[in-house]
PDB file of C-alpha atoms in Angstrom:
ATOM      1  CA  ASP A   1       9.061 -16.690 -10.432  1.00  0.00           C
ATOM      2  CA  GLY A   2       8.739 -12.579 -10.257  1.00  0.00           C
ATOM      3  CA  GLY A   3       7.933 -11.018  -7.749  1.00  0.00           C
ATOM      4  CA  ILE A   4       9.364  -8.776  -4.281  1.00  0.00           C
ATOM      5  CA  THR A   5      11.597 -10.052  -2.117  1.00  0.00           C
ATOM      6  CA  GLN A   6      12.439  -8.612   1.516  1.00  0.00           C
ATOM      7  CA  SER A   7      14.924  -9.660   4.031  1.00  0.00           C
ATOM      8  CA  PRO A   8      14.999 -10.103   6.684  1.00  0.00           C
ATOM      9  CA  LYS A   9      11.645 -11.348   7.817  1.00  0.00           C
ATOM     10  CA  TYR A  10      12.389 -10.099  11.667  1.00  0.00           C
ATOM     11  CA  LEU A  11      14.889  -7.931  12.329  1.00  0.00           C
ATOM     12  CA  PHE A  12      16.371  -6.600  15.999  1.00  0.00           C
ATOM     13  CA  ARG A  13      18.606  -3.143  16.539  1.00  0.00           C
ATOM     14  CA  LYS A  14      19.731  -1.805  19.646  1.00  0.00           C
ATOM     15  CA  GLU A  15      19.189   1.996  20.129  1.00  0.00           C
ATOM     16  CA  GLY A  16      21.621   3.937  18.477  1.00  0.00           C
ATOM     17  CA  GLN A  17      22.300   2.024  15.312  1.00  0.00           C
ATOM     18  CA  ASN A  18      21.829   2.245  12.084  1.00  0.00           C
ATOM     19  CA  VAL A  19      20.186  -0.732  10.272  1.00  0.00           C
ATOM     20  CA  THR A  20      19.549  -1.555   6.983  1.00  0.00           C
ATOM     21  CA  LEU A  21      16.365  -3.299   5.120  1.00  0.00           C
ATOM     22  CA  SER A  22      16.771  -5.188   2.084  1.00  0.00           C
ATOM     23  CA  CYS A  23      14.384  -4.865  -0.786  1.00  0.00           C
ATOM     24  CA  GLU A  24      14.927  -7.070  -4.260  1.00  0.00           C
ATOM     25  CA  GLN A  25      12.195  -7.419  -7.197  1.00  0.00           C
ATOM     26  CA  ASN A  26      12.996  -9.444 -10.427  1.00  0.00           C
ATOM     27  CA  LEU A  27       9.796  -7.393 -11.881  1.00  0.00           C
ATOM     28  CA  ASN A  28      11.799  -5.129 -14.381  1.00  0.00           C
ATOM     29  CA  HIS A  29       9.635  -2.340 -12.518  1.00  0.00           C
ATOM     30  CA  ASP A  30      10.947   1.433 -12.832  1.00  0.00           C
ATOM     31  CA  ALA A  31       9.394   2.961  -9.697  1.00  0.00           C
ATOM     32  CA  MET A  32       9.754   1.393  -6.107  1.00  0.00           C
ATOM     33  CA  TYR A  33       8.516   2.255  -2.566  1.00  0.00           C
ATOM     34  CA  TRP A  34       9.251   1.920   0.606  1.00  0.00           C
ATOM     35  CA  TYR A  35       6.126   2.107   3.339  1.00  0.00           C
ATOM     36  CA  ARG A  36       6.021   1.954   7.073  1.00  0.00           C
ATOM     37  CA  GLN A  37       3.079   0.231   8.969  1.00  0.00           C
ATOM     38  CA  ASP A  38       2.150   0.865  12.584  1.00  0.00           C
ATOM     39  CA  PRO A  39      -1.511  -0.182  14.343  1.00  0.00           C
ATOM     40  CA  GLY A  40      -4.023   1.844  13.507  1.00  0.00           C
ATOM     41  CA  GLN A  41      -2.166   3.894  10.975  1.00  0.00           C
ATOM     42  CA  GLY A  42      -2.568   2.334   7.550  1.00  0.00           C
ATOM     43  CA  LEU A  43       0.348   2.592   5.509  1.00  0.00           C
ATOM     44  CA  ARG A  44       2.607   5.572   5.360  1.00  0.00           C
ATOM     45  CA  LEU A  45       5.046   6.399   2.805  1.00  0.00           C
ATOM     46  CA  ILE A  46       8.827   6.903   3.294  1.00  0.00           C
ATOM     47  CA  TYR A  47      10.565   7.238   0.006  1.00  0.00           C
ATOM     48  CA  TYR A  48      10.104   6.655  -3.337  1.00  0.00           C
ATOM     49  CA  SER A  49      12.028   6.242  -6.398  1.00  0.00           C
ATOM     50  CA  GLN A  50      11.109   6.250 -10.259  1.00  0.00           C
ATOM     51  CA  ILE A  51      14.129   5.732 -12.049  1.00  0.00           C
ATOM     52  CA  VAL A  52      17.769   4.762 -10.783  1.00  0.00           C
ATOM     53  CA  ASN A  53      19.847   6.930  -9.014  1.00  0.00           C
ATOM     54  CA  ASP A  54      16.887   8.691  -8.072  1.00  0.00           C
ATOM     55  CA  PHE A  55      14.512   9.063  -5.094  1.00  0.00           C
ATOM     56  CA  GLN A  56      11.949  11.273  -3.589  1.00  0.00           C
ATOM     57  CA  LYS A  57      10.947  12.099  -0.068  1.00  0.00           C
ATOM     58  CA  GLY A  58       7.591  10.600   0.918  1.00  0.00           C
ATOM     59  CA  ASP A  59       5.686  11.645   3.975  1.00  0.00           C
ATOM     60  CA  ILE A  60       7.587  10.287   6.789  1.00  0.00           C
ATOM     61  CA  ALA A  61      11.254  10.162   5.341  1.00  0.00           C
ATOM     62  CA  GLU A  62      13.157  11.662   8.931  1.00  0.00           C
ATOM     63  CA  GLY A  63      15.997   9.267  10.172  1.00  0.00           C
ATOM     64  CA  TYR A  64      15.538   6.998   7.100  1.00  0.00           C
ATOM     65  CA  SER A  65      17.685   7.299   4.371  1.00  0.00           C
ATOM     66  CA  VAL A  66      17.775   5.312   0.301  1.00  0.00           C
ATOM     67  CA  SER A  67      19.931   4.436  -2.216  1.00  0.00           C
ATOM     68  CA  ARG A  68      18.844   2.831  -5.806  1.00  0.00           C
ATOM     69  CA  GLU A  69      22.083   2.351  -7.397  1.00  0.00           C
ATOM     70  CA  LYS A  70      20.495  -0.782  -9.458  1.00  0.00           C
ATOM     71  CA  LYS A  71      16.939  -0.581 -11.218  1.00  0.00           C
ATOM     72  CA  GLU A  72      16.612  -4.105  -8.898  1.00  0.00           C
ATOM     73  CA  SER A  73      17.250  -3.023  -5.321  1.00  0.00           C
ATOM     74  CA  PHE A  74      15.970  -0.202  -2.982  1.00  0.00           C
ATOM     75  CA  PRO A  75      17.345  -0.803   0.207  1.00  0.00           C
ATOM     76  CA  LEU A  76      15.995   1.300   3.175  1.00  0.00           C
ATOM     77  CA  THR A  77      18.049   2.283   6.346  1.00  0.00           C
ATOM     78  CA  VAL A  78      16.715   2.898   9.241  1.00  0.00           C
ATOM     79  CA  THR A  79      19.246   5.471  11.093  1.00  0.00           C
ATOM     80  CA  SER A  80      19.792   6.155  14.933  1.00  0.00           C
ATOM     81  CA  ALA A  81      17.986   9.519  14.136  1.00  0.00           C
ATOM     82  CA  GLN A  82      14.692   7.936  13.599  1.00  0.00           C
ATOM     83  CA  LYS A  83      12.948   7.978  16.915  1.00  0.00           C
ATOM     84  CA  ASN A  84      10.585   5.540  17.161  1.00  0.00           C
ATOM     85  CA  PRO A  85      11.783   2.721  14.338  1.00  0.00           C
ATOM     86  CA  THR A  86       9.751  -0.064  15.416  1.00  0.00           C
ATOM     87  CA  ALA A  87       7.408  -1.005  12.756  1.00  0.00           C
ATOM     88  CA  PHE A  88       6.349  -2.798   9.848  1.00  0.00           C
ATOM     89  CA  TYR A  89       8.106  -2.142   6.972  1.00  0.00           C
ATOM     90  CA  LEU A  90       6.917  -2.813   3.399  1.00  0.00           C
ATOM     91  CA  CYS A  91       8.711  -2.381   0.055  1.00  0.00           C
ATOM     92  CA  ALA A  92       6.687  -2.501  -3.341  1.00  0.00           C
ATOM     93  CA  SER A  93       7.287  -1.552  -7.172  1.00  0.00           C
ATOM     94  CA  SER A  94       5.039  -0.726 -10.086  1.00  0.00           C
ATOM     95  CA  PRO A  95       5.545   0.197 -13.676  1.00  0.00           C
ATOM     96  CA  PHE A  96       6.203   3.719 -14.430  1.00  0.00           C
ATOM     97  CA  ARG A  97       6.886   4.784 -17.836  1.00  0.00           C
ATOM     98  CA  GLY A  98       4.723   4.933 -20.660  1.00  0.00           C
ATOM     99  CA  THR A  99       2.171   3.007 -18.355  1.00  0.00           C
ATOM    100  CA  GLY A 100      -1.224   3.722 -16.852  1.00  0.00           C
ATOM    101  CA  GLY A 101      -1.858   4.478 -13.493  1.00  0.00           C
ATOM    102  CA  THR A 102      -4.181   1.453 -12.796  1.00  0.00           C
ATOM    103  CA  GLU A 103      -1.232  -1.107 -12.869  1.00  0.00           C
ATOM    104  CA  GLU A 104      -0.876  -3.297  -9.965  1.00  0.00           C
ATOM    105  CA  ALA A 105       1.423  -2.280  -7.129  1.00  0.00           C
ATOM    106  CA  PHE A 106       3.468  -5.650  -5.777  1.00  0.00           C
ATOM    107  CA  PHE A 107       4.874  -5.791  -2.143  1.00  0.00           C
ATOM    108  CA  GLY A 108       7.251  -7.530  -0.756  1.00  0.00           C
ATOM    109  CA  GLN A 109       6.190  -9.770   2.587  1.00  0.00           C
ATOM    110  CA  GLY A 110       7.846  -7.134   5.321  1.00  0.00           C
ATOM    111  CA  THR A 111      10.223  -6.986   7.487  1.00  0.00           C
ATOM    112  CA  ARG A 112       9.839  -6.640  11.196  1.00  0.00           C
ATOM    113  CA  LEU A 113      11.466  -4.207  12.740  1.00  0.00           C
ATOM    114  CA  THR A 114      12.290  -4.234  16.728  1.00  0.00           C
ATOM    115  CA  VAL A 115      14.259  -2.277  18.813  1.00  0.00           C
ATOM    116  CA  VAL A 116      15.739  -3.682  21.976  1.00  0.00           C
TER     117      VAL A 116
ATOM    118  CA  ALA B   1      -3.260  16.415  -0.635  1.00  0.00           C
ATOM    119  CA  GLN B   2      -4.708  13.575  -1.657  1.00  0.00           C
ATOM    120  CA  THR B   3      -6.182  12.370   1.775  1.00  0.00           C
ATOM    121  CA  VAL B   4      -7.779   9.039   2.062  1.00  0.00           C
ATOM    122  CA  THR B   5     -11.041   8.485   4.798  1.00  0.00           C
ATOM    123  CA  GLN B   6     -12.040   4.685   5.826  1.00  0.00           C
ATOM    124  CA  SER B   7     -14.378   5.613   8.786  1.00  0.00           C
ATOM    125  CA  GLN B   8     -15.066   2.001  10.174  1.00  0.00           C
ATOM    126  CA  PRO B   9     -12.200   0.462  12.142  1.00  0.00           C
ATOM    127  CA  GLU B  10     -13.957  -2.633  12.449  1.00  0.00           C
ATOM    128  CA  MET B  11     -16.793  -4.616  10.328  1.00  0.00           C
ATOM    129  CA  SER B  12     -18.229  -7.943  11.022  1.00  0.00           C
ATOM    130  CA  VAL B  13     -20.200 -10.228   8.343  1.00  0.00           C
ATOM    131  CA  GLN B  14     -21.616 -13.764   8.489  1.00  0.00           C
ATOM    132  CA  GLU B  15     -20.369 -16.221   5.976  1.00  0.00           C
ATOM    133  CA  ALA B  16     -22.228 -16.215   3.140  1.00  0.00           C
ATOM    134  CA  GLU B  17     -23.748 -12.669   3.297  1.00  0.00           C
ATOM    135  CA  THR B  18     -22.868  -9.108   2.306  1.00  0.00           C
ATOM    136  CA  VAL B  19     -21.083  -6.402   3.733  1.00  0.00           C
ATOM    137  CA  THR B  20     -19.656  -2.935   1.924  1.00  0.00           C
ATOM    138  CA  LEU B  21     -16.550  -0.955   3.038  1.00  0.00           C
ATOM    139  CA  SER B  22     -16.547   2.556   3.247  1.00  0.00           C
ATOM    140  CA  CYS B  23     -14.054   5.091   1.924  1.00  0.00           C
ATOM    141  CA  THR B  24     -13.987   8.959   0.596  1.00  0.00           C
ATOM    142  CA  TYR B  25     -10.927  10.686  -0.323  1.00  0.00           C
ATOM    143  CA  ASP B  26      -9.891  14.343  -1.138  1.00  0.00           C
ATOM    144  CA  THR B  27      -8.429  15.516  -4.440  1.00  0.00           C
ATOM    145  CA  SER B  28      -8.582  18.175  -6.409  1.00  0.00           C
ATOM    146  CA  GLU B  29      -7.549  16.135  -9.611  1.00  0.00           C
ATOM    147  CA  SER B  30      -9.723  15.100 -12.363  1.00  0.00           C
ATOM    148  CA  ASP B  31      -8.221  12.205 -13.387  1.00  0.00           C
ATOM    149  CA  TYR B  32      -7.256   9.772 -10.647  1.00  0.00           C
ATOM    150  CA  TYR B  33      -6.806   6.002  -9.582  1.00  0.00           C
ATOM    151  CA  LEU B  34      -8.155   4.258  -6.760  1.00  0.00           C
ATOM    152  CA  PHE B  35      -7.604   0.398  -5.208  1.00  0.00           C
ATOM    153  CA  TRP B  36      -8.683  -1.873  -2.668  1.00  0.00           C
ATOM    154  CA  TYR B  37      -5.877  -3.692  -1.473  1.00  0.00           C
ATOM    155  CA  LYS B  38      -6.498  -6.562   1.111  1.00  0.00           C
ATOM    156  CA  GLN B  39      -3.697  -8.057   3.852  1.00  0.00           C
ATOM    157  CA  PRO B  40      -4.806 -11.132   5.195  1.00  0.00           C
ATOM    158  CA  PRO B  41      -3.059 -12.278   8.815  1.00  0.00           C
ATOM    159  CA  SER B  42       0.183 -13.298   6.370  1.00  0.00           C
ATOM    160  CA  ARG B  43       0.264  -9.430   5.880  1.00  0.00           C
ATOM    161  CA  GLN B  44       1.028 -10.101   2.455  1.00  0.00           C
ATOM    162  CA  MET B  45      -0.568  -7.173   0.666  1.00  0.00           C
ATOM    163  CA  ILE B  46      -3.119  -8.296  -2.194  1.00  0.00           C
ATOM    164  CA  LEU B  47      -4.945  -6.031  -4.665  1.00  0.00           C
ATOM    165  CA  VAL B  48      -8.849  -6.479  -4.421  1.00  0.00           C
ATOM    166  CA  ILE B  49      -9.976  -4.236  -7.350  1.00  0.00           C
ATOM    167  CA  ARG B  50      -9.392  -0.793  -9.103  1.00  0.00           C
ATOM    168  CA  GLN B  51     -10.972   2.142 -11.009  1.00  0.00           C
ATOM    169  CA  GLU B  52     -10.097   4.610 -13.373  1.00  0.00           C
ATOM    170  CA  ALA B  53     -12.117   7.455 -12.282  1.00  0.00           C
ATOM    171  CA  TYR B  54     -12.747   8.712 -15.613  1.00  0.00           C
ATOM    172  CA  LYS B  55     -14.742   5.496 -16.539  1.00  0.00           C
ATOM    173  CA  GLN B  56     -18.073   5.710 -14.590  1.00  0.00           C
ATOM    174  CA  GLN B  57     -18.863   1.643 -14.720  1.00  0.00           C
ATOM    175  CA  ASN B  58     -18.064   0.645 -11.559  1.00  0.00           C
ATOM    176  CA  ALA B  59     -15.550  -2.090 -11.230  1.00  0.00           C
ATOM    177  CA  THR B  60     -16.154  -5.871 -10.771  1.00  0.00           C
ATOM    178  CA  GLU B  61     -13.562  -8.394 -10.005  1.00  0.00           C
ATOM    179  CA  ASN B  62     -16.137 -12.095  -9.052  1.00  0.00           C
ATOM    180  CA  ARG B  63     -17.497 -11.234  -5.677  1.00  0.00           C
ATOM    181  CA  PHE B  64     -16.203  -8.048  -4.858  1.00  0.00           C
ATOM    182  CA  SER B  65     -17.545  -4.478  -6.845  1.00  0.00           C
ATOM    183  CA  VAL B  66     -17.188  -0.703  -5.894  1.00  0.00           C
ATOM    184  CA  ASN B  67     -19.849   1.816  -5.345  1.00  0.00           C
ATOM    185  CA  PHE B  68     -17.536   5.026  -6.953  1.00  0.00           C
ATOM    186  CA  GLN B  69     -19.449   7.966  -6.688  1.00  0.00           C
ATOM    187  CA  LYS B  70     -17.300  10.693  -8.188  1.00  0.00           C
ATOM    188  CA  ALA B  71     -18.851  13.821  -6.912  1.00  0.00           C
ATOM    189  CA  ALA B  72     -19.277  12.705  -3.533  1.00  0.00           C
ATOM    190  CA  LYS B  73     -15.859  11.550  -3.447  1.00  0.00           C
ATOM    191  CA  SER B  74     -16.667   7.749  -2.307  1.00  0.00           C
ATOM    192  CA  PHE B  75     -15.245   4.308  -3.246  1.00  0.00           C
ATOM    193  CA  SER B  76     -16.980   1.624  -1.257  1.00  0.00           C
ATOM    194  CA  LEU B  77     -16.444  -1.992  -1.600  1.00  0.00           C
ATOM    195  CA  LYS B  78     -19.064  -4.735  -1.460  1.00  0.00           C
ATOM    196  CA  ILE B  79     -17.841  -8.109  -1.075  1.00  0.00           C
ATOM    197  CA  SER B  80     -21.184 -10.662  -1.984  1.00  0.00           C
ATOM    198  CA  ASP B  81     -21.393 -14.242  -0.146  1.00  0.00           C
ATOM    199  CA  SER B  82     -18.967 -13.142   2.194  1.00  0.00           C
ATOM    200  CA  GLN B  83     -16.135 -16.156   2.803  1.00  0.00           C
ATOM    201  CA  LEU B  84     -13.929 -17.443   5.819  1.00  0.00           C
ATOM    202  CA  GLY B  85     -11.207 -16.460   3.816  1.00  0.00           C
ATOM    203  CA  ASP B  86     -12.329 -12.634   3.284  1.00  0.00           C
ATOM    204  CA  ALA B  87     -11.406 -11.890   6.817  1.00  0.00           C
ATOM    205  CA  ALA B  88      -8.481  -9.595   6.723  1.00  0.00           C
ATOM    206  CA  MET B  89      -7.876  -5.576   6.810  1.00  0.00           C
ATOM    207  CA  TYR B  90      -8.806  -3.937   3.589  1.00  0.00           C
ATOM    208  CA  PHE B  91      -7.250  -0.684   2.630  1.00  0.00           C
ATOM    209  CA  CYS B  92      -8.272   2.186   0.375  1.00  0.00           C
ATOM    210  CA  ALA B  93      -5.975   3.768  -1.629  1.00  0.00           C
ATOM    211  CA  TYR B  94      -5.533   6.328  -3.868  1.00  0.00           C
ATOM    212  CA  ARG B  95      -2.552   7.083  -6.431  1.00  0.00           C
ATOM    213  CA  ILE B  96      -0.618   9.988  -6.417  1.00  0.00           C
ATOM    214  CA  ILE B  97       0.373  10.619 -10.114  1.00  0.00           C
ATOM    215  CA  LEU B  98       2.982  13.345  -8.836  1.00  0.00           C
ATOM    216  CA  ARG B  99       4.964  11.377  -6.356  1.00  0.00           C
ATOM    217  CA  GLY B 100       6.019   7.982  -9.222  1.00  0.00           C
ATOM    218  CA  TYR B 101       2.560   6.984  -9.055  1.00  0.00           C
ATOM    219  CA  ALA B 102       2.966   6.068  -5.044  1.00  0.00           C
ATOM    220  CA  LEU B 103       0.094   4.757  -2.999  1.00  0.00           C
ATOM    221  CA  ASN B 104      -1.758   6.851  -0.116  1.00  0.00           C
ATOM    222  CA  PHE B 105      -3.823   4.502   1.522  1.00  0.00           C
ATOM    223  CA  GLY B 106      -6.527   5.112   4.445  1.00  0.00           C
ATOM    224  CA  LYS B 107      -6.117   3.706   7.907  1.00  0.00           C
ATOM    225  CA  GLY B 108      -7.648   0.541   7.138  1.00  0.00           C
ATOM    226  CA  THR B 109     -10.970  -1.362   8.297  1.00  0.00           C
ATOM    227  CA  SER B 110     -10.705  -4.779   9.878  1.00  0.00           C
ATOM    228  CA  LEU B 111     -13.282  -7.652   8.659  1.00  0.00           C
ATOM    229  CA  LEU B 112     -14.316 -10.259  10.891  1.00  0.00           C
ATOM    230  CA  VAL B 113     -16.110 -13.097   9.051  1.00  0.00           C
ATOM    231  CA  THR B 114     -18.342 -15.038  11.248  1.00  0.00           C
ATOM    232  CA  PRO B 115     -19.411 -18.807  10.253  1.00  0.00           C
TER     233      PRO B 115
END
């Protein structure tokens, strides 16, 4: 079945450590996104990538890094520079090239990151 | 910058009744795309309905419909014949073309459905 897989579902990190969240899609989508969700804040864009080997900062990129070495994969690293990393993280993908703007964005099931 | 505002943090509706969730947005673009997503307790994001700004006809999907008022920059969601399974967070979203088609979300409305 086609879809987006995020792993792990729950992740615990000690303060000062970097941690990487995995996101893999088999939908052959060009574009991929990372969002952060906090209570009462909706979803905020961290990074996005339109094609392989290219990515752009979103609204809250500080303390995060990404890579896009393969079309299927868009991992997010939460670095020790992120002051308040405890949150729910969602990865999404959508078609990009040659398509209209009504294409649905598909989401993974999320990763809950907790700093201990 | 495109902003999306959902002014109702929480709403409640009785089963089989109709409820309307409000959403306003701010943009200077003439062509754009709007969405409503649902997030049930499982936290899986599910597309409810979508609307292209150049289309004057309001989108409908079964029990879900929108009231799209382009001049007022309003995009409300109407849920008819509410069911217990409709209980969820509902997010209004604006697609940002110049940001790789990323979605800009409102803060959400929590919908409670009572028997």
